[in-house]
mmCIF file of C-alpha atoms in Angstrom:
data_model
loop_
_atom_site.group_PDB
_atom_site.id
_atom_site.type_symbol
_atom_site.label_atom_id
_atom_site.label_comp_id
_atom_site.label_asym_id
_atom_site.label_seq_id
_atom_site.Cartn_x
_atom_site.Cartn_y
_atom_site.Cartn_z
ATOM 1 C CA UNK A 373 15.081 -36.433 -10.387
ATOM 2 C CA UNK A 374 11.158 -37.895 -9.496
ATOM 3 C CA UNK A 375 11.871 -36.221 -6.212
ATOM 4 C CA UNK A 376 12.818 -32.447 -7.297
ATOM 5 C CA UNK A 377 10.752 -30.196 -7.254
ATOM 6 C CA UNK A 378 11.160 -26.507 -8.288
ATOM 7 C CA UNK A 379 9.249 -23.518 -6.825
ATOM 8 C CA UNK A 380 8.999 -19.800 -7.438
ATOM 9 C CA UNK A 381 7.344 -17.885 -5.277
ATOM 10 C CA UNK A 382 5.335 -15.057 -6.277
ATOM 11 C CA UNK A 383 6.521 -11.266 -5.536
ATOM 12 C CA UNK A 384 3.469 -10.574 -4.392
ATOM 13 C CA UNK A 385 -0.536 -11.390 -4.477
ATOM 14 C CA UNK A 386 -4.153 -10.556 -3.143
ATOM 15 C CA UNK A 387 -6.186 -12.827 -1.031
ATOM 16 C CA UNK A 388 -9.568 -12.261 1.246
ATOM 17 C CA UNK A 389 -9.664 -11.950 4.346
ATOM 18 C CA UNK A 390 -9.762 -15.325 6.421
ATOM 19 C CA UNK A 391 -8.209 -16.645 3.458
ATOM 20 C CA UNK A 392 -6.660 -20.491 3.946
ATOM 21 C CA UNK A 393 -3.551 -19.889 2.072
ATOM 22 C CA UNK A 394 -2.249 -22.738 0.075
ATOM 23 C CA UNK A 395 1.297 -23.082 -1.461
ATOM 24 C CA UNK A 396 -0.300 -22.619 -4.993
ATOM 25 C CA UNK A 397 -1.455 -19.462 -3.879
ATOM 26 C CA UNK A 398 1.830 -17.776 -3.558
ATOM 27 C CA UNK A 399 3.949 -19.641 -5.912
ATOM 28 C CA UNK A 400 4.746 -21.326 -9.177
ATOM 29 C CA UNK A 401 5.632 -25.089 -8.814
ATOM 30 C CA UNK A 402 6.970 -27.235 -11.183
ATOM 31 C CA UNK A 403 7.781 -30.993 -11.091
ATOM 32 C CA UNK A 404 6.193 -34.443 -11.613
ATOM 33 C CA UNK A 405 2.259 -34.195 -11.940
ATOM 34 C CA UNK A 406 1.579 -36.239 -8.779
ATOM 35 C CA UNK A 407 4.429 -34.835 -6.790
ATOM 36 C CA UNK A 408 2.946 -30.654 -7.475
ATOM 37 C CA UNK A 409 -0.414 -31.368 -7.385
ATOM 38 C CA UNK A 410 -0.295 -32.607 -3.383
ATOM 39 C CA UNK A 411 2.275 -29.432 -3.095
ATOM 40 C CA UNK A 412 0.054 -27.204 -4.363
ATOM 41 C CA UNK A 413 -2.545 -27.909 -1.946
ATOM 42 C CA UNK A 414 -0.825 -27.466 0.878
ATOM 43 C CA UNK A 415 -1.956 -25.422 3.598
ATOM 44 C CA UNK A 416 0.687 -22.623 4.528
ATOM 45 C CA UNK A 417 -1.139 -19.651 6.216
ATOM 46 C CA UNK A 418 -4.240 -18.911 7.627
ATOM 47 C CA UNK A 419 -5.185 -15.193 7.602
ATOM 48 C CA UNK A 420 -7.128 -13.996 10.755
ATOM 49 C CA UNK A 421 -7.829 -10.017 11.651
ATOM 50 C CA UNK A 422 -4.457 -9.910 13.619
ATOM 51 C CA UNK A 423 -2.518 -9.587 10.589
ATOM 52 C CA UNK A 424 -4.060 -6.391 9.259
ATOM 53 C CA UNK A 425 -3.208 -5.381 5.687
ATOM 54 C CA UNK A 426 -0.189 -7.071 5.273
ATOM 55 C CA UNK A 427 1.440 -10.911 5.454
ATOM 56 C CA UNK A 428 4.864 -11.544 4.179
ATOM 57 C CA UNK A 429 5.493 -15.729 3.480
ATOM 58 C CA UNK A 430 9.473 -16.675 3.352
ATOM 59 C CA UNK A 431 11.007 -19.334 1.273
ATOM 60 C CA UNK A 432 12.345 -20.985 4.648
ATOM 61 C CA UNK A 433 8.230 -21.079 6.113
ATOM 62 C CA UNK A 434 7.196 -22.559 2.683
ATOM 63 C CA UNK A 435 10.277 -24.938 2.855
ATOM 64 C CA UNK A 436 9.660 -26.329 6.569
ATOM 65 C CA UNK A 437 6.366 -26.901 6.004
ATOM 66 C CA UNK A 438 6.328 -28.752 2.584
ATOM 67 C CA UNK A 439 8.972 -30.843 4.140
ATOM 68 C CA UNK A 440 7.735 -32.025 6.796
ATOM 69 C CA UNK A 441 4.951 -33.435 5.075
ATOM 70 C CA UNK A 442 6.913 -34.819 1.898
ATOM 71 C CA UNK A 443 10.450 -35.158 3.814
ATOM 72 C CA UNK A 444 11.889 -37.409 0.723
ATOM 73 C CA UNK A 445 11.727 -34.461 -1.725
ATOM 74 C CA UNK A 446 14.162 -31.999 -3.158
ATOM 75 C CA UNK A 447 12.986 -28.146 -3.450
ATOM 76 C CA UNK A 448 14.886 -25.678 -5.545
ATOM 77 C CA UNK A 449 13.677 -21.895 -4.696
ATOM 78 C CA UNK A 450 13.854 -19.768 -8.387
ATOM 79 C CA UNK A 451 13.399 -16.302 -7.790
ATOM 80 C CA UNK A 452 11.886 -13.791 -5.009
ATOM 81 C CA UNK A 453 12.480 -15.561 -1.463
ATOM 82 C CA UNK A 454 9.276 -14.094 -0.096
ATOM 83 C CA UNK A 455 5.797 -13.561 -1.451
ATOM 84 C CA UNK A 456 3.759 -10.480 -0.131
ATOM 85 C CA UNK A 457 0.229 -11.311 0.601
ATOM 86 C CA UNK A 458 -1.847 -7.790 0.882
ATOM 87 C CA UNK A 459 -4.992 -8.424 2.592
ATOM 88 C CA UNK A 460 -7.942 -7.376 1.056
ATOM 89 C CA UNK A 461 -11.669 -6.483 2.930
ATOM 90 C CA UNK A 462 -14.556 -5.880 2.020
ATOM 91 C CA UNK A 463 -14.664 -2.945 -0.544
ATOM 92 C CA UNK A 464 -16.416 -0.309 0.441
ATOM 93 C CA UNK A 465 -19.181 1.740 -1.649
ATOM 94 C CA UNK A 466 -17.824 5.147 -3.441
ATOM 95 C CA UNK A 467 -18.358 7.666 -1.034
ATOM 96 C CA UNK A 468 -19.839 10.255 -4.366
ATOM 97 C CA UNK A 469 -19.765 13.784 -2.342
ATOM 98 C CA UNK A 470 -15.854 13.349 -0.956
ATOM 99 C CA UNK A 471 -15.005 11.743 -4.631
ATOM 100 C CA UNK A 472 -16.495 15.371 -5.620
ATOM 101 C CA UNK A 473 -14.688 17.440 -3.215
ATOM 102 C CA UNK A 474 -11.133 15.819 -3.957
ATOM 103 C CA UNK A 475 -11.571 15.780 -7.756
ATOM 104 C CA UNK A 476 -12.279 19.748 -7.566
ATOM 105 C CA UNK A 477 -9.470 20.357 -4.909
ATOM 106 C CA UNK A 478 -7.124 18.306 -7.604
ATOM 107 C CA UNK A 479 -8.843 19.945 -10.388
ATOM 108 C CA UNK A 480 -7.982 23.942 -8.841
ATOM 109 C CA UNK A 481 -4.485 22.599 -7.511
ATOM 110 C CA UNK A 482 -3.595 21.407 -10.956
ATOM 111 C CA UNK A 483 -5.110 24.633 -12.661
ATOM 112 C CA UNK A 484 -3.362 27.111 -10.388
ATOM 113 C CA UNK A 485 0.181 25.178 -10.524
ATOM 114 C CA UNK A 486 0.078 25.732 -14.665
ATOM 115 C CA UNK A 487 -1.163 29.345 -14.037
ATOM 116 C CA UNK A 488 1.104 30.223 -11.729
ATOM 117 C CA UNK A 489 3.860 28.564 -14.112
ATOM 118 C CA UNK A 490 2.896 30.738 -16.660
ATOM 119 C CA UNK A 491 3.096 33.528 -14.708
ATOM 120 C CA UNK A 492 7.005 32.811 -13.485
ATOM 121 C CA UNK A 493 7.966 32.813 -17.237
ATOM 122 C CA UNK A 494 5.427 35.707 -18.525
ATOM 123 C CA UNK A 495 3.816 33.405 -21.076
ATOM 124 C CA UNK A 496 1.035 35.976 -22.147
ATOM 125 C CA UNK A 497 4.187 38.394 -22.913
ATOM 126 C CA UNK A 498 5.554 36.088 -24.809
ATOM 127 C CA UNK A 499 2.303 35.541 -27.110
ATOM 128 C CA UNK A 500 1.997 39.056 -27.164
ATOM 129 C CA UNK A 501 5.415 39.815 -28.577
ATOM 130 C CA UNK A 502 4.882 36.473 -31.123
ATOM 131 C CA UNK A 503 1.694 37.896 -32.241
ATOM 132 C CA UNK A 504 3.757 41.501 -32.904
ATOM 133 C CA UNK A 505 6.322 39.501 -34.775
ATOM 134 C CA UNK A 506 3.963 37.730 -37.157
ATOM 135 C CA UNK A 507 1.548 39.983 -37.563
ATOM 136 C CA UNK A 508 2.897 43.280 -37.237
ATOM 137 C CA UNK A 509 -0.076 44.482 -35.275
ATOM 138 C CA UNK A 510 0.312 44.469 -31.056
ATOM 139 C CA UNK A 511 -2.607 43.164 -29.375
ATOM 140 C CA UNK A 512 -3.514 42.595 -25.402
ATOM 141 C CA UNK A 513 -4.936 39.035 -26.336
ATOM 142 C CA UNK A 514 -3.497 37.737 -28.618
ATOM 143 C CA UNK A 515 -6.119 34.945 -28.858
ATOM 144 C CA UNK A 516 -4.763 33.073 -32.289
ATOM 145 C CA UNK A 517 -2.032 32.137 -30.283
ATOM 146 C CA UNK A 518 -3.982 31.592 -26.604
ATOM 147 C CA UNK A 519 -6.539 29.303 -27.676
ATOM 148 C CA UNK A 520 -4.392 26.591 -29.749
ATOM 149 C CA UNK A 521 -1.615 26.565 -27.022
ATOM 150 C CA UNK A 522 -4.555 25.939 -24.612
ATOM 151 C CA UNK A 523 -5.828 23.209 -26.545
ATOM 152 C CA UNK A 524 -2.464 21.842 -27.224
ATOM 153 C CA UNK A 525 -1.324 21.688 -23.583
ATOM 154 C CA UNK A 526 -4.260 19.578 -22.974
ATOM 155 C CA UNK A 527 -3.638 17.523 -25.648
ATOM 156 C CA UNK A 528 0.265 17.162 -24.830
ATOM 157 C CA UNK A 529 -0.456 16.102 -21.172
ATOM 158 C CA UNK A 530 -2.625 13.206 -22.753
ATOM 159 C CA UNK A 531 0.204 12.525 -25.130
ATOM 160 C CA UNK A 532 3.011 12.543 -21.734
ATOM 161 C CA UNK A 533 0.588 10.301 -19.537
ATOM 162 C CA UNK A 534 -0.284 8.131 -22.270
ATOM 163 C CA UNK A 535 -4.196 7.678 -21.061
ATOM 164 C CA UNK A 536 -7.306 9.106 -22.011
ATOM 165 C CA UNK A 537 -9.546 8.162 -19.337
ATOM 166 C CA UNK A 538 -8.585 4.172 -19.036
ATOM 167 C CA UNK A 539 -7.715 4.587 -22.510
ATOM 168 C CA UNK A 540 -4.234 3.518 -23.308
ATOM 169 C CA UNK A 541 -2.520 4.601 -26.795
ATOM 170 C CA UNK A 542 0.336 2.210 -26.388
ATOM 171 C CA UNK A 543 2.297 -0.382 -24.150
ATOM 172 C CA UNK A 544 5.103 2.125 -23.078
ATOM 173 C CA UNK A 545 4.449 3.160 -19.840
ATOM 174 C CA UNK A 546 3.955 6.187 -18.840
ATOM 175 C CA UNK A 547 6.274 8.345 -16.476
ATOM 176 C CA UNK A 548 3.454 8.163 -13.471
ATOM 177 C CA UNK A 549 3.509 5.265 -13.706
ATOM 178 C CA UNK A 550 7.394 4.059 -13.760
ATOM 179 C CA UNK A 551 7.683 6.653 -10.990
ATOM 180 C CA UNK A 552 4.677 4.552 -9.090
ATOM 181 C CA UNK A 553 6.422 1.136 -10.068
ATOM 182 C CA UNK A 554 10.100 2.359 -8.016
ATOM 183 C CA UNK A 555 7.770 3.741 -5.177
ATOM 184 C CA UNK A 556 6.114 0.336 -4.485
ATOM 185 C CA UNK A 557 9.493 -1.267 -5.300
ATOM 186 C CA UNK A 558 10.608 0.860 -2.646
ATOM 187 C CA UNK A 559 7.527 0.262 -0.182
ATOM 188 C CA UNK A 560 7.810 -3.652 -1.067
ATOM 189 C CA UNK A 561 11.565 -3.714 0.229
ATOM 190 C CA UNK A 562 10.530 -1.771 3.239
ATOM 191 C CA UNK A 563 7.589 -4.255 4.329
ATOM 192 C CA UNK A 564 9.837 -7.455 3.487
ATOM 193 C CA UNK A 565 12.687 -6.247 5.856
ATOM 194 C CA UNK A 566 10.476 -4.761 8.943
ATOM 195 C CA UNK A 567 7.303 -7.162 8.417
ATOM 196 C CA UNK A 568 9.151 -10.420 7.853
ATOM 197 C CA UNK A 569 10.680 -11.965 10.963
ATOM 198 C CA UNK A 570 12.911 -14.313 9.471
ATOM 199 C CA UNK A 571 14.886 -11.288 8.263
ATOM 200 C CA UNK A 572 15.259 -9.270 11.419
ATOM 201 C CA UNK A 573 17.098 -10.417 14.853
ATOM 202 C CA UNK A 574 16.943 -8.425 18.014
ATOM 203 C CA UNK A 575 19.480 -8.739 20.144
ATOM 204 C CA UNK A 576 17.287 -10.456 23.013
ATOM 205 C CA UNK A 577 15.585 -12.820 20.677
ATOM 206 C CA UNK A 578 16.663 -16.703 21.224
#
């Protein structure tokens, strides 16, 4: 048992650009102290410009390589079999007057899809004939009922997206944000089957 080692690789992590990569890097290792610390620092991957945005590491690379340094151990792979490396570069500085234009197209795109809704299901008719019921009295704007329901649909988005500003009000998350968990799900399959070599054959490869 001195001799077994067991690894879990990471689903996926964020390194710099000309980055050495080293097996701690990109997964979890577990074992005898002396045995994971010279693990850990072993070199896997060296990221160069060629590779872009994206790197995928396989259990197999990380497996060949720790072995043929320490050929006398025993690796058991827990978990994902690959470990997605997304190159990052430099950042670059907030571009202020596009950040401008795209929050005001978002801002008149989101306005006119809720006025337009209202529109499709005559929502100031509906006030109208509410304020009639209550009231007794007709009126064109029926404002009691306009302003609170304008205030309130504010203040039930907040409530549905569960963020004001980076504000959060609970752990649940919110729909966005399971829908943008399955779409990188999704995107992560996607990248691990057409980036990673060791998982797709052509028929002339040897």
């Amino acid at each position: 048992m001195e001799n077994v080692i067991y690894i879990r690789m990471r689903h996926r992590v964020q390194l710099r650009k000309d980055h050495r990569v080293k097996v701690k890097d990109i997964a979890r290792v577990v074992g005898p102290d002396h045995v994971v610390s010279q693990v850990e620092e072993m070199d896997i991957y060296q990221i160069t410009d060629g590779d872009q945005n994206i790197v995928i590491i396989d259990f197999i690379q990380l497996l060949h390589i720790i072995l043929q340094k320490v050929p006398q151990l025993e690796l058991q792979g827990i978990g994902p079999t690959q470990t997605i490396i997304e190159v990052i570069h430099e950042k670059k500085k907030m571009n202020i007057p596009f950040f401008i234009i795209v929050w005001v197209l978002l801002f008149v795109g989101a306005a006119l899809a809720i006025m337009n809704f209202h529109e499709d299901v005559s929502m100031q008719s509906v006030h109208q004939k509410l304020y009639t019921i209550i009231t007794g009295k007709e009126e064109e704007k029926p404002l009691l009922f306009q302003v609170p329901y304008s205030f309130g649909l504010g203040l039930g988005m907040i409530l549905f997206f569960n963020h004001f500003f980076r504000k959060r009000f609970n752990e649940e998350p919110s729909p966005l944000e399971v829908e943008m968990f399955n779409y990188q799900q999704d995107l992560d399959r996607y990248v691990v089957m057409n980036e990673n070599k060791e998982s797709v054959k052509q028929l002339d490869d040897r």
